[in-house]
PDB file of C-alpha atoms in Angstrom:
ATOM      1  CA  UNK A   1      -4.413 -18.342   9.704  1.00 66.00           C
ATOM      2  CA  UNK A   2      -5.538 -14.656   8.487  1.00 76.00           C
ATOM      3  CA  UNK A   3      -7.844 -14.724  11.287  1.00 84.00           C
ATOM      4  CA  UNK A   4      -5.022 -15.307  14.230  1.00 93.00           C
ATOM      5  CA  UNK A   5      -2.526 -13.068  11.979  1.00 95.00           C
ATOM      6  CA  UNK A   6      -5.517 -10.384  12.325  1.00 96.00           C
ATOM      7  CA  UNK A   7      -5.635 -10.850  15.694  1.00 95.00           C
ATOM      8  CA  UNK A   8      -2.266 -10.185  16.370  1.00 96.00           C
ATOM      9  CA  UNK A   9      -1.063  -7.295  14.444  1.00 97.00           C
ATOM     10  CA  UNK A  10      -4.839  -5.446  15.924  1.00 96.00           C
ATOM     11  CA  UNK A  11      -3.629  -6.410  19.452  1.00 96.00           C
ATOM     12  CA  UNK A  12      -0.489  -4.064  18.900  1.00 96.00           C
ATOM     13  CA  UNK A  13      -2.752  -0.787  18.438  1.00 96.00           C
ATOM     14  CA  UNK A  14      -3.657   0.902  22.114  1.00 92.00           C
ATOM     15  CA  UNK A  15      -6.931   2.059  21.211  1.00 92.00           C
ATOM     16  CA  UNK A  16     -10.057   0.008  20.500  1.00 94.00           C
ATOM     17  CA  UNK A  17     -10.841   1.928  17.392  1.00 92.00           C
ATOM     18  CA  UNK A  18      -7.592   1.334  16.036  1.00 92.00           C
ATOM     19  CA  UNK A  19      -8.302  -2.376  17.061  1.00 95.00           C
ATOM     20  CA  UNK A  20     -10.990  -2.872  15.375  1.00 95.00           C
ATOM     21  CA  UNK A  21     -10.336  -1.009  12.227  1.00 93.00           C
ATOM     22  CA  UNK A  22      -6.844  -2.975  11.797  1.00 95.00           C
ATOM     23  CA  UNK A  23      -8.466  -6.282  12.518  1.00 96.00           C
ATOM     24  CA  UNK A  24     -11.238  -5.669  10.223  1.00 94.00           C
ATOM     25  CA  UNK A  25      -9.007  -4.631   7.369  1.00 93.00           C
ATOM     26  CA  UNK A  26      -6.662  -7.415   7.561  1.00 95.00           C
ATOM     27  CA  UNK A  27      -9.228  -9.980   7.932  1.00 94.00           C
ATOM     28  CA  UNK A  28     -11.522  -8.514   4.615  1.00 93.00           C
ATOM     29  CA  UNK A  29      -9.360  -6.576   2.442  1.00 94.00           C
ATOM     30  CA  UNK A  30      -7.922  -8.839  -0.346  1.00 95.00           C
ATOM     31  CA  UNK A  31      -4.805  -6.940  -0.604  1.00 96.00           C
ATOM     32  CA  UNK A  32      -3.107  -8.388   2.242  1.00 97.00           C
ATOM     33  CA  UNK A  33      -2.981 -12.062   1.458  1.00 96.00           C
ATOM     34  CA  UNK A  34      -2.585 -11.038  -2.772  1.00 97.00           C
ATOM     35  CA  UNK A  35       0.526  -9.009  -1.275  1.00 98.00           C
ATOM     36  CA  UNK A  36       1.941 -11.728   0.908  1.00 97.00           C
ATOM     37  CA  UNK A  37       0.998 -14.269  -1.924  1.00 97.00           C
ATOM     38  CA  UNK A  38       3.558 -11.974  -3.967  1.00 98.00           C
ATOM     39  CA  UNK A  39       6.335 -11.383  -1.558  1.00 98.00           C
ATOM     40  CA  UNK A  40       6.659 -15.774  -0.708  1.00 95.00           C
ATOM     41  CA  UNK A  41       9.941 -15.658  -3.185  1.00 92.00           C
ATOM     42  CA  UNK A  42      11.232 -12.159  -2.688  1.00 96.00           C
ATOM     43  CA  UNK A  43      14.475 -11.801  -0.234  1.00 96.00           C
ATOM     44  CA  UNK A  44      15.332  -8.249  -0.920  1.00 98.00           C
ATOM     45  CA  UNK A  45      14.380  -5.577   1.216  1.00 98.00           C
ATOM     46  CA  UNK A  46      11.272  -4.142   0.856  1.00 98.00           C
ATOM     47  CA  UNK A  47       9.912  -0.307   1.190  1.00 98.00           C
ATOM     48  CA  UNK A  48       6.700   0.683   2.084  1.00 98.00           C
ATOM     49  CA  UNK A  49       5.606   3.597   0.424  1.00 98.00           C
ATOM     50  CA  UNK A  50       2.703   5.777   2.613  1.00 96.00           C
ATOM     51  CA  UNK A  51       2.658   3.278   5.236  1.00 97.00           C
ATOM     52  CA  UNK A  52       0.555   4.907   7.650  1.00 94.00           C
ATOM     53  CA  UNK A  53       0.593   3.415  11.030  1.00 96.00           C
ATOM     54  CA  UNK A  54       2.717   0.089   9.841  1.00 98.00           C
ATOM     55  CA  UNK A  55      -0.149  -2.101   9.835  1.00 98.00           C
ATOM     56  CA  UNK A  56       1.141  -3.858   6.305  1.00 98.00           C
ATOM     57  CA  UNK A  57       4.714  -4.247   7.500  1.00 98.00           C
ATOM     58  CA  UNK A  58       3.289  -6.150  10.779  1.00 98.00           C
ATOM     59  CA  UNK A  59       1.006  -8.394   8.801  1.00 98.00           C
ATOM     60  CA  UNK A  60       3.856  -8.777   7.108  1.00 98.00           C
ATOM     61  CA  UNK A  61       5.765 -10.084   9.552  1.00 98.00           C
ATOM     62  CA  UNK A  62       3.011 -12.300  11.447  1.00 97.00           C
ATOM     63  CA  UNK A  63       2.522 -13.897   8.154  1.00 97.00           C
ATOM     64  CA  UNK A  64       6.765 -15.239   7.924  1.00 96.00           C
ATOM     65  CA  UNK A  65       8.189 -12.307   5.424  1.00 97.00           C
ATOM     66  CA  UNK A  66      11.651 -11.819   7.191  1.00 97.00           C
ATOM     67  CA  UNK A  67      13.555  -9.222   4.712  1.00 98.00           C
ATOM     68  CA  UNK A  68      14.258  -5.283   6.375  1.00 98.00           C
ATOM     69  CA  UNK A  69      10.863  -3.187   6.041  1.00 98.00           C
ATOM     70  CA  UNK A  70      11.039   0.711   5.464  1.00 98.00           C
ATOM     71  CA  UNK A  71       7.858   2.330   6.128  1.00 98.00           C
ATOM     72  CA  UNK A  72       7.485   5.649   4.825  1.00 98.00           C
ATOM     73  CA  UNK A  73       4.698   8.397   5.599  1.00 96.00           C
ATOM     74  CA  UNK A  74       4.506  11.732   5.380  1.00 92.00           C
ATOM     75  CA  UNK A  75       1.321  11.504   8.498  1.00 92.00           C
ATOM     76  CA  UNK A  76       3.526  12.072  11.508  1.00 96.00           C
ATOM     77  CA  UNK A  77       1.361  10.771  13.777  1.00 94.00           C
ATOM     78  CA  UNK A  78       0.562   7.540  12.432  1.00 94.00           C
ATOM     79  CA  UNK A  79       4.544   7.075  11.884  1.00 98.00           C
ATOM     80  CA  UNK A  80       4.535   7.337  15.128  1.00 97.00           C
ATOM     81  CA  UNK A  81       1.792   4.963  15.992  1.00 96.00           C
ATOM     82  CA  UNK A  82       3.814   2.209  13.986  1.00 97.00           C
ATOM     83  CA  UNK A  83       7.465   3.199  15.903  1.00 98.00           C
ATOM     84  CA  UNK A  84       5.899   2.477  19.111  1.00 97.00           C
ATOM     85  CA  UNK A  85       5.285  -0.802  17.966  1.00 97.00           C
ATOM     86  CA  UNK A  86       8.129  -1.758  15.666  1.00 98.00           C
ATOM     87  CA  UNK A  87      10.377  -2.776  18.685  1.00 97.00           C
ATOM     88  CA  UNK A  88       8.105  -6.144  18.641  1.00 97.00           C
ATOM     89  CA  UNK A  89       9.647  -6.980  15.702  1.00 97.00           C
ATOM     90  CA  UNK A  90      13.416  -7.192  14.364  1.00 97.00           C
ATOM     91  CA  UNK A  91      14.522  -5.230  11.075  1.00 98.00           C
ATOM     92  CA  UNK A  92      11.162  -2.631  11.043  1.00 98.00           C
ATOM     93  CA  UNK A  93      12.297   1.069  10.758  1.00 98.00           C
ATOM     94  CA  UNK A  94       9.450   3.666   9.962  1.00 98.00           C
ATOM     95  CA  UNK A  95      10.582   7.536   9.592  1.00 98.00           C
ATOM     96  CA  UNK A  96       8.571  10.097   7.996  1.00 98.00           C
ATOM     97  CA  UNK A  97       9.281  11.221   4.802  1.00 96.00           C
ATOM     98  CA  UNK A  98       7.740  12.628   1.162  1.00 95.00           C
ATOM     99  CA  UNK A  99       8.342  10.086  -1.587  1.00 96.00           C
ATOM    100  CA  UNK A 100       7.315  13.065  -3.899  1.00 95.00           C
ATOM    101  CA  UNK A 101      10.503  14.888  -2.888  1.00 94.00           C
ATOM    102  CA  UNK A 102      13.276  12.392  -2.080  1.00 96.00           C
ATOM    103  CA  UNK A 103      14.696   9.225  -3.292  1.00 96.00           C
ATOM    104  CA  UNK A 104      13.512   5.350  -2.361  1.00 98.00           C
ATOM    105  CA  UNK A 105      16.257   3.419  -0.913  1.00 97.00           C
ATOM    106  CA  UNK A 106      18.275   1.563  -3.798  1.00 97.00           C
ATOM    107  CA  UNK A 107      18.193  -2.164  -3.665  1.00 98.00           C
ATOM    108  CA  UNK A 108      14.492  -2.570  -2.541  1.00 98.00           C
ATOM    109  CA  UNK A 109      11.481  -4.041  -3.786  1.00 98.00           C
ATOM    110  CA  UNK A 110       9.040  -1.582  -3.573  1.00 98.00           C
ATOM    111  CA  UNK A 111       5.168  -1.088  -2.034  1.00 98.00           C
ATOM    112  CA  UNK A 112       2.832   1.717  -2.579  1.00 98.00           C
ATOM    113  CA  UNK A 113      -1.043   0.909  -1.553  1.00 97.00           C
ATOM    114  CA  UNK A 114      -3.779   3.154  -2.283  1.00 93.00           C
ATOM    115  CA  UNK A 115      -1.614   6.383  -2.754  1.00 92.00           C
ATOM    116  CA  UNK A 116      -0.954   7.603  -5.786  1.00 95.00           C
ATOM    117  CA  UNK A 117      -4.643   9.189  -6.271  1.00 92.00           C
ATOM    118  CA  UNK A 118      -3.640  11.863  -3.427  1.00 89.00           C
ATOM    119  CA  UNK A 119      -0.507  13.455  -6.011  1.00 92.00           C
ATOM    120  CA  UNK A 120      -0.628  15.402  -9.081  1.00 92.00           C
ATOM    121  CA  UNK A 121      -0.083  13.302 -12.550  1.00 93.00           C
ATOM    122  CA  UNK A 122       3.507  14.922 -12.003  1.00 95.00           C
ATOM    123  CA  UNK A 123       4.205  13.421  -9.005  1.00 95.00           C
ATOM    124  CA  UNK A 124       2.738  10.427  -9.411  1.00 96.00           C
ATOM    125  CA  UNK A 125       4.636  10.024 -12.466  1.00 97.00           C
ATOM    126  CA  UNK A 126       7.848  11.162 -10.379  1.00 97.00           C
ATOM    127  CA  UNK A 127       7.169   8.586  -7.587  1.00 98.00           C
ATOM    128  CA  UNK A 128       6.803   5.460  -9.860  1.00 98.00           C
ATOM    129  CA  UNK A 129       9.677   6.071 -11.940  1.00 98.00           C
ATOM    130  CA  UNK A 130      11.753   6.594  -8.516  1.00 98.00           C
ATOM    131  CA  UNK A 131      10.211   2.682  -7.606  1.00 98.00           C
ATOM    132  CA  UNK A 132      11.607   1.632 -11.021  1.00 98.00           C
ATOM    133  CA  UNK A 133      14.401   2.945 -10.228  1.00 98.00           C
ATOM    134  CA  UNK A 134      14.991   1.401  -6.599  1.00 98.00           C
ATOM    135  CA  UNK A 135      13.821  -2.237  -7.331  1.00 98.00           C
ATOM    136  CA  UNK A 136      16.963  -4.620  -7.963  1.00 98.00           C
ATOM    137  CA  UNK A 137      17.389  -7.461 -10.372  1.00 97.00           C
ATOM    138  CA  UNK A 138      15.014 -10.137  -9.151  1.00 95.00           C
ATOM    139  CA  UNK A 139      13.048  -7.663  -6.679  1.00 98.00           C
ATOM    140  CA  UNK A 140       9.613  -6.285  -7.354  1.00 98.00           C
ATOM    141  CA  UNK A 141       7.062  -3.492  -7.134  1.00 98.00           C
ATOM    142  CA  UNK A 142       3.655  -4.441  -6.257  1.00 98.00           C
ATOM    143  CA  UNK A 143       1.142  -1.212  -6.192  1.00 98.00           C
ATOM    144  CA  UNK A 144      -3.015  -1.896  -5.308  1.00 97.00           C
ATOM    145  CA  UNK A 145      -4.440   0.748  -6.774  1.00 96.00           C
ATOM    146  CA  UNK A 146      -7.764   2.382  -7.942  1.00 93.00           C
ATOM    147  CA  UNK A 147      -7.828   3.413 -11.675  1.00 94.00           C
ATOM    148  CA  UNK A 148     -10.154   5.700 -13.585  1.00 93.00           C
ATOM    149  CA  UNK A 149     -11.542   4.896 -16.153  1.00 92.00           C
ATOM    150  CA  UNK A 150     -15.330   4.297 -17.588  1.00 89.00           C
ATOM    151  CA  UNK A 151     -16.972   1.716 -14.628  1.00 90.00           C
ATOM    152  CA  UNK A 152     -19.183   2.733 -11.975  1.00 93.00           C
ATOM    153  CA  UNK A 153     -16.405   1.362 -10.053  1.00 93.00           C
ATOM    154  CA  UNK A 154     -14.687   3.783 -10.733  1.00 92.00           C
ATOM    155  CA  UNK A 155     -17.191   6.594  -9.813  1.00 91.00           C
ATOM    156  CA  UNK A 156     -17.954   4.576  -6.812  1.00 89.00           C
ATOM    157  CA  UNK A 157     -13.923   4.781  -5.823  1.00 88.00           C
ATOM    158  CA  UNK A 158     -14.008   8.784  -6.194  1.00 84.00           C
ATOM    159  CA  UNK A 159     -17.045   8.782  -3.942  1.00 85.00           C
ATOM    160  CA  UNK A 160     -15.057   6.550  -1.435  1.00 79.00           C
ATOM    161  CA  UNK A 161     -12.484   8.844  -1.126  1.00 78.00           C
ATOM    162  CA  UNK A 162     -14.420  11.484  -1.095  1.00 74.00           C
ATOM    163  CA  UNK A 163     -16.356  10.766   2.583  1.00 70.00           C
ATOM    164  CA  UNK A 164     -12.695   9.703   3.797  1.00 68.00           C
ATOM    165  CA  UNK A 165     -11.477  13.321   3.063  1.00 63.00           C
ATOM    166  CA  UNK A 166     -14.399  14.545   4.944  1.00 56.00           C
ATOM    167  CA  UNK A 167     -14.343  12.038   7.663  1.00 52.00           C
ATOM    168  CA  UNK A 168     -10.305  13.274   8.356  1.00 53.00           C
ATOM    169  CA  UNK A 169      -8.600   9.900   8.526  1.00 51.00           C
ATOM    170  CA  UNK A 170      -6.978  10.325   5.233  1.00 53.00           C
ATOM    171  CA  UNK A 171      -5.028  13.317   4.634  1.00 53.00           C
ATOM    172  CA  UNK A 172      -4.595  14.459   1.430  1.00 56.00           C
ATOM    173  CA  UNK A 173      -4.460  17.601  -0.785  1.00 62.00           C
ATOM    174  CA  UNK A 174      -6.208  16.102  -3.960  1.00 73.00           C
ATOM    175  CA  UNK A 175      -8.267  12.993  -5.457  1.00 85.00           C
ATOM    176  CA  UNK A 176      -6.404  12.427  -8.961  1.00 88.00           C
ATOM    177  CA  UNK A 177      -6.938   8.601  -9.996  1.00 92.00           C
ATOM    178  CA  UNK A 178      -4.721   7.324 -12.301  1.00 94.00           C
ATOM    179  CA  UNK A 179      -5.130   5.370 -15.280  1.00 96.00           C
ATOM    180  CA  UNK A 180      -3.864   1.840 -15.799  1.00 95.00           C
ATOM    181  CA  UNK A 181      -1.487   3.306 -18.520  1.00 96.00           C
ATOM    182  CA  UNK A 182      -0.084   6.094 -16.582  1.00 96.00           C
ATOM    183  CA  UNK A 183       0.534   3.131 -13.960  1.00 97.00           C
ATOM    184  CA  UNK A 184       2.449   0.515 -16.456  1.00 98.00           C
ATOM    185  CA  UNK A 185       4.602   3.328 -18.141  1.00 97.00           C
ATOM    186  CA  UNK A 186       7.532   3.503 -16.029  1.00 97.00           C
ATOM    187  CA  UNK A 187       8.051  -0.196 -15.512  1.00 98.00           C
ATOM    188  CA  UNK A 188       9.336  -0.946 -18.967  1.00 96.00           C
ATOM    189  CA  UNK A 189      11.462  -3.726 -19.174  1.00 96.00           C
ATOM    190  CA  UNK A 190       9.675  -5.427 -16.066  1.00 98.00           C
ATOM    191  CA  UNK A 191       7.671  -8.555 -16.364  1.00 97.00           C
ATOM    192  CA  UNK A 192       4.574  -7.569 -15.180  1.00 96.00           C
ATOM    193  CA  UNK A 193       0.793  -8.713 -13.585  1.00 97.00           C
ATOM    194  CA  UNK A 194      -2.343  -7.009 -13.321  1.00 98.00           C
ATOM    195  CA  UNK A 195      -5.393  -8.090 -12.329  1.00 97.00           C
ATOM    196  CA  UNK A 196      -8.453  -6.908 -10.523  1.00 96.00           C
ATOM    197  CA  UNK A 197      -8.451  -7.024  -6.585  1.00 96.00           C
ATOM    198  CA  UNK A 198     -12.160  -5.847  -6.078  1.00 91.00           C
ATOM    199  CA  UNK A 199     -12.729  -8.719  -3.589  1.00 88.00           C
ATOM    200  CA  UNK A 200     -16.427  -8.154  -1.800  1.00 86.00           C
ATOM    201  CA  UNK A 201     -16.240  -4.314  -2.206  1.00 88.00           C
ATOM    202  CA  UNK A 202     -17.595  -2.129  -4.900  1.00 90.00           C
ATOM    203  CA  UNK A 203     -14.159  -0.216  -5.376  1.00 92.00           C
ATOM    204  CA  UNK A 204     -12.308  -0.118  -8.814  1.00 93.00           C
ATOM    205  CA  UNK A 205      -8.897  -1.522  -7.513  1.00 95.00           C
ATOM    206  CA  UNK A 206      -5.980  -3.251  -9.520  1.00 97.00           C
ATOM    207  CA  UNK A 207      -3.177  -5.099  -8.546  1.00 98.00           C
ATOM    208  CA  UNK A 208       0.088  -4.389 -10.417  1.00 98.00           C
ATOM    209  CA  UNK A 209       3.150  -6.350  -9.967  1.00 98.00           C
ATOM    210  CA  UNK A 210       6.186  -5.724 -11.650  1.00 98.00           C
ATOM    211  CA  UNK A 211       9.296  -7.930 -12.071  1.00 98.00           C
ATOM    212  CA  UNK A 212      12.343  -6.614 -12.246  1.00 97.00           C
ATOM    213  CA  UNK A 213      14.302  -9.573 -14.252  1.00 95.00           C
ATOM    214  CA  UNK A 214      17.066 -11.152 -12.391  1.00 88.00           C
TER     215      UNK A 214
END
């Protein structure tokens, strides 16, 4: 199944790079059926915090999650890599935007993936309590996320990010990890999961997934 999802979702993209990359990722990185694993009992709608060219919200949809998707970015062009494709799909809207400086839409269940290392502790700290904020009684905020703390991993994830800052697919003004406690401290009151999502790479990734109670 992951392999014909993968198949689909890279068949959208109109380069072969972009092809390959998105069907490599979906078809390796652990976060994608952990995520969907998540969202089988969730019927709110969902936002998708520095979406980048939609590939989640896609995968998303291949795999049978119906609820409205918000994708959020502040990359213009890969927003507009995922509106050229969102037609394909009903209930998809991607728009670019700062989650640093505005609001998330009320009433969602929330997704940030691999983002908060790029903002200062402020921010960061700004952005999750804004998710807390948004999720609604039974909804949920799921966040993968690299942590820092003592592990090589965690060296190993700095380096990582590192060569991507170089390489200029990832744009970003700093590399800040956060720490597992900075991570859990706005979600009080939520029932939460966390657990390591490593899978078959050497990076020091967490996922966190916080229940709002109904």
């Amino acid at each position: 199944m992951t392999e014909d999802v993968a198949a689909r979702v890279a068949a959208r993209y109109d380069t072969i790079f972009l092809q390959k990359y998105t069907r490599s990722k979906v078809r390796h990185d652990p976060v994608y059926p952990a995520v969907r694993d998540v969202l089988r009992d969730v019927q709110t709608p969902l936002v998708d915090v520095g979406c980048g060219a939609g590939v989640f919200a896609f995968f998303l949809r291949e795999s049978g999650f119906t609820p409205p998707i918000t994708g959020i970015d502040f990359h213009a062009a890969k927003i507009a890599m995922a509106q050229r494709i969102a037609p394909a799909y009903e209930g998809l809207t991607f728009r670019t935007g700062d989650a640093r400086r505005e609001e998330l839409p009320a009433g969602h269940s929330v997704l940030i993936l691999d983002v908060l290392q790029y903002v200062s502790a402020d921010d960061r700290a700004g952005i999750l309590e804004k998710a807390a904020r948004a999720v609604p009684p039974g909804g949920v905020a799921i966040l993968r996320q690299g942590i820092r703390d003592a592990s090589w991993r965690s060296r190993v994830s700095y380096a990582g990010e590192v060569f991507s800052r170089i390489n200029g697919w990832l744009k970003m003004e700093r590399i800040d990890f956060p720490t597992r406690e900075q991570i859990v401290a706005p979600f009080a009151g939520f029932a939460h999961d966390i657990r390591p999502l490593w899978g078959r790479t050497p990076f020091n990734n967490y996922l966190f997934v916080f229940r709002r109670p109904a």
